[in-house]
Amino acid sequence: MSASVKSLLSTLTSRGPHRVLRGNLAIAGQPGVVYTPESGRDLPAVAFGHGWLNRAGNYSTLLEHLASWGIVAAAPDTERGPLASHLNLATDLLTTLDICTGVRLGDGTVTVHPTRLALAGHGMGAGAAVLAAAQRRVAAVAPLFPAPTSPPAESVAPEIDTPALILAGVSDIDSLNSNAVPLAAAWSGPAILRTLEGAGPNGLTEGRRLLAALGGGKHEPKTARATRALLTGYLLHTLLGDKTYAAFSDPETSIRHTHVIDPASALHDQEETRRAAATPDPATVGKLVRTLRK
């Protein structure tokens, strides 16, 4: 990792230069929250989808962090139950973007540029963000630790030529709860699949969560900090074209404690592993037959 990237990563881990205002999307008819810089015109914006059994409030630090760097960050607070509709959440993400571009935010002086938009999400919300991106062109998509959805996000990924940053945990990427590899492999546009060392699928979320009480993983401060920095740098480059942060959308960039994965190779390895697991071991079968004959 070059000294400049290391320095940028350290800087982006910290809060940005802007004072942040918090607003209620429900005023515009959509339950949810919006964080904005105190002032600014033609700003970039991202609509963020929460994970399964989570709520928008579980990502307040991430959303506020993005706003402190000049990015309007809004999250619908719907589909919070165990039978959440992924398509409905995708629709709510698009509605959230409509509100961001159609309404003056903050104290009435904050506006969003209609072409500087991104969709992002965590877990289930990552898949919903992809489903939304298949319905409307945006400037960037960021599925963070994506989980399977219905319909599968990877089924619409070939239709999306938008740049994407896909994050996953090193040890989680091959689990049944992650579809990061098939999603990246199916993506039509330029996509970076980057894994984080020591990151669990639920480490990004904050506060009290039902999943944590059920043993579904606790908040991981290190994972949250790294994700905030990587996402912020990526959006500053892809939405604003700020070349200072170009390294964050370059798959050749080496970043400490992360690894860029070739999705085609990883998908092949996963398929080989599944085939091997499905093929009976001859020695084991022979032993079982001999046992049954006794």
XYZ file of C-alpha atoms in Angstrom:
294
model
C 0.000 0.000 0.000
C 1.452 3.345 -1.049
C 1.988 6.087 1.483
C -0.646 8.270 -0.209
C -3.328 5.572 -0.057
C -2.438 4.822 3.558
C -2.745 8.510 4.407
C -6.057 8.860 2.572
C -7.442 5.784 4.283
C -6.501 7.194 7.668
C -8.081 10.536 6.799
C -11.311 8.982 5.506
C -11.639 6.886 8.643
C -12.099 10.139 10.551
C -15.081 12.438 10.387
C -15.127 14.854 7.439
C -15.068 18.660 7.485
C -18.820 19.294 7.257
C -21.240 19.865 10.110
C -24.105 17.373 9.729
C -27.865 17.872 9.902
C -30.368 15.046 10.439
C -33.809 15.028 8.842
C -36.927 12.868 8.743
C -37.922 11.437 5.360
C -41.449 10.810 6.671
C -42.170 14.510 6.167
C -41.997 13.745 2.445
C -44.051 10.557 2.794
C -41.288 7.962 3.118
C -40.395 6.568 6.558
C -36.679 6.963 7.056
C -33.826 9.325 7.839
C -31.601 11.647 5.860
C -28.240 13.107 6.849
C -26.929 16.146 5.001
C -24.009 18.536 5.205
C -25.058 21.834 6.767
C -25.006 23.511 3.363
C -24.276 22.828 -0.275
C -25.779 22.791 -3.746
C -25.707 20.018 -6.365
C -24.347 17.549 -3.823
C -24.003 13.792 -4.402
C -26.418 11.482 -2.601
C -26.670 7.810 -1.691
C -29.755 5.831 -0.698
C -28.858 3.065 1.760
C -30.770 -0.170 2.414
C -30.597 -1.786 5.862
C -29.951 -5.459 6.548
C -32.437 -8.128 7.602
C -34.116 -7.459 10.968
C -32.289 -4.152 11.169
C -33.447 -0.563 10.828
C -32.038 2.647 9.452
C -30.904 3.659 12.929
C -28.450 0.759 13.015
C -26.352 2.615 10.418
C -26.481 6.148 11.819
C -22.708 6.449 12.256
C -22.070 5.387 8.650
C -24.721 7.734 7.258
C -23.528 10.654 9.364
C -19.934 9.935 8.326
C -20.832 10.142 4.638
C -22.661 13.431 5.210
C -19.637 14.847 7.019
C -17.714 14.284 3.783
C -20.287 16.151 1.706
C -22.459 13.226 0.597
C -26.186 13.307 1.365
C -26.998 9.911 2.902
C -30.592 8.731 3.269
C -32.102 5.421 4.377
C -35.695 4.188 4.232
C -36.877 2.631 7.482
C -39.225 0.002 6.057
C -39.294 -3.805 5.598
C -37.877 -4.379 9.073
C -39.665 -7.641 9.865
C -38.672 -11.281 9.317
C -40.712 -11.519 6.102
C -39.301 -8.394 4.504
C -39.943 -7.808 0.808
C -36.710 -7.158 -1.030
C -38.529 -5.687 -4.016
C -40.458 -3.297 -1.784
C -37.232 -2.158 -0.145
C -35.764 -1.572 -3.609
C -38.785 0.583 -4.457
C -38.343 2.539 -1.231
C -34.688 3.156 -2.092
C -35.726 4.687 -5.408
C -38.384 6.776 -3.657
C -35.686 7.966 -1.270
C -33.543 9.127 -4.189
C -36.559 10.937 -5.647
C -37.001 12.807 -2.383
C -33.315 13.712 -2.234
C -33.372 15.196 -5.732
C -36.840 16.735 -5.570
C -36.860 18.416 -2.158
C -34.621 21.063 -0.634
C -32.949 19.407 2.311
C -31.401 20.519 5.587
C -32.456 24.065 6.387
C -33.746 24.490 2.841
C -30.449 25.370 1.200
C -29.132 21.855 0.484
C -29.788 20.434 -2.988
C -28.753 17.199 -4.717
C -27.557 16.884 -8.307
C -29.779 14.441 -10.267
C -26.855 12.589 -11.868
C -24.674 12.262 -8.761
C -26.634 9.416 -7.222
C -25.649 6.062 -5.747
C -27.413 3.045 -4.280
C -25.874 1.109 -1.416
C -26.909 -1.307 1.285
C -25.900 -3.973 3.756
C -26.846 -7.657 3.629
C -30.440 -7.853 2.437
C -30.297 -4.117 1.742
C -27.297 -4.647 -0.534
C -29.378 -6.961 -2.686
C -32.254 -4.478 -2.649
C -29.856 -1.774 -3.840
C -28.885 -3.976 -6.791
C -32.544 -4.665 -7.608
C -33.154 -0.917 -7.543
C -30.131 -0.237 -9.761
C -31.604 -2.570 -12.373
C -34.650 -0.290 -12.544
C -32.904 3.088 -12.683
C -29.501 4.251 -13.826
C -27.327 5.697 -11.085
C -23.662 6.663 -10.991
C -22.483 3.962 -8.561
C -23.669 0.938 -6.590
C -22.123 -0.338 -3.352
C -23.381 -3.700 -2.068
C -21.772 -4.175 1.364
C -21.581 -7.772 2.619
C -24.456 -8.765 0.293
C -26.822 -11.579 1.249
C -29.170 -13.617 -0.980
C -32.461 -11.971 -1.924
C -35.618 -12.860 -3.804
C -35.340 -12.376 -6.712
C -31.581 -12.994 -6.659
C -29.544 -9.832 -7.137
C -27.135 -11.745 -9.378
C -30.015 -12.452 -11.789
C -30.290 -8.745 -12.658
C -26.578 -7.904 -12.356
C -25.909 -8.632 -16.073
C -28.278 -5.747 -16.881
C -26.282 -3.216 -14.835
C -23.257 -1.490 -16.349
C -22.858 0.931 -13.436
C -19.551 0.837 -11.498
C -19.813 -1.184 -8.291
C -17.859 -1.705 -5.094
C -18.709 -5.035 -3.443
C -17.333 -5.694 0.041
C -17.296 -9.010 1.905
C -15.481 -10.703 4.761
C -12.528 -12.957 3.956
C -13.996 -15.871 5.923
C -17.607 -15.102 4.987
C -17.302 -14.907 1.225
C -17.739 -18.659 0.693
C -20.670 -19.055 3.093
C -24.266 -19.663 2.050
C -25.188 -16.302 3.582
C -23.049 -14.386 1.085
C -23.633 -13.973 -2.632
C -20.756 -11.541 -3.130
C -18.889 -13.824 -5.556
C -21.762 -14.689 -7.935
C -22.932 -11.070 -7.799
C -19.512 -9.731 -8.792
C -19.096 -12.434 -11.448
C -22.439 -11.551 -13.037
C -21.959 -7.776 -12.905
C -21.887 -6.199 -16.359
C -20.096 -2.979 -15.467
C -16.731 -2.404 -13.785
C -16.936 -4.043 -10.367
C -14.430 -4.373 -7.546
C -14.858 -7.300 -5.160
C -12.780 -6.506 -2.096
C -12.633 -8.666 1.035
C -11.826 -7.385 4.520
C -9.774 -9.405 6.964
C -11.567 -10.285 10.191
C -14.899 -8.892 8.993
C -18.137 -10.695 9.773
C -21.341 -10.268 7.760
C -23.076 -8.306 10.534
C -20.130 -6.330 11.902
C -21.229 -3.134 10.191
C -24.433 -2.631 12.168
C -24.648 -0.629 15.392
C -26.758 -0.601 18.531
C -29.173 -3.210 19.814
C -30.203 -5.770 17.232
C -32.377 -8.864 17.383
C -29.797 -10.788 15.334
C -27.087 -10.057 17.906
C -29.326 -11.357 20.682
C -29.846 -14.531 18.648
C -26.108 -14.995 18.126
C -26.028 -13.436 14.661
C -22.818 -11.474 15.183
C -21.940 -8.328 17.079
C -20.858 -4.874 15.961
C -17.223 -4.841 14.846
C -15.688 -1.362 15.225
C -12.712 -2.239 13.014
C -14.986 -3.505 10.230
C -17.207 -0.436 10.516
C -14.257 1.977 10.334
C -12.713 0.257 7.321
C -16.053 0.116 5.521
C -16.723 3.806 6.147
C -13.350 4.774 4.689
C -13.567 2.488 1.638
C -17.136 3.521 0.813
C -16.496 7.236 1.312
C -13.414 7.234 -0.906
C -15.204 5.226 -3.584
C -18.219 7.550 -3.675
C -16.132 10.727 -3.655
C -14.405 9.505 -6.804
C -17.317 7.914 -8.671
C -19.941 10.558 -7.847
C -17.817 13.709 -7.885
C -14.934 12.637 -10.096
C -12.469 13.762 -7.430
C -9.166 12.287 -8.631
C -7.744 12.563 -5.124
C -9.680 9.404 -4.305
C -9.213 7.559 -7.617
C -7.316 4.762 -5.866
C -10.508 3.633 -4.125
C -12.145 2.726 -7.433
C -9.025 1.126 -8.887
C -8.898 -2.692 -8.537
C -5.105 -2.546 -8.730
C -4.869 -0.533 -5.514
C -3.371 -2.448 -2.602
C -5.043 -1.571 0.703
C -3.823 -3.047 3.964
C -5.963 -5.816 5.479
C -8.061 -6.094 2.312
C -7.815 -8.239 -0.810
C -9.195 -7.731 -4.319
C -10.734 -10.990 -5.537
C -11.113 -12.187 -9.126
C -14.816 -13.164 -9.109
C -14.568 -15.550 -12.072
C -11.785 -17.528 -10.409
C -13.526 -17.456 -7.029
C -16.801 -18.628 -8.582
C -14.995 -21.522 -10.289
C -13.411 -22.526 -6.976
C -16.782 -22.416 -5.213
C -18.381 -24.611 -7.877
C -15.511 -27.109 -7.680
C -15.872 -27.268 -3.893
C -19.618 -27.893 -4.159
C -19.116 -30.623 -6.764
C -16.509 -32.315 -4.598
C -18.821 -32.163 -1.598
C -21.658 -33.683 -3.627
C -19.517 -36.572 -4.934
C -19.417 -39.553 -2.548
C -15.981 -40.746 -1.492
C -15.544 -44.323 -2.847
C -13.750 -45.484 0.297
C -16.553 -44.157 2.493
C -19.221 -45.770 0.298
C -17.378 -49.101 0.370
C -17.088 -48.992 4.147
C -20.812 -48.249 4.452
C -21.704 -51.164 2.156
C -19.542 -53.566 4.166
C -21.157 -52.372 7.373
C -24.663 -52.931 5.989
C -23.777 -56.469 4.854
C -22.786 -57.537 8.351
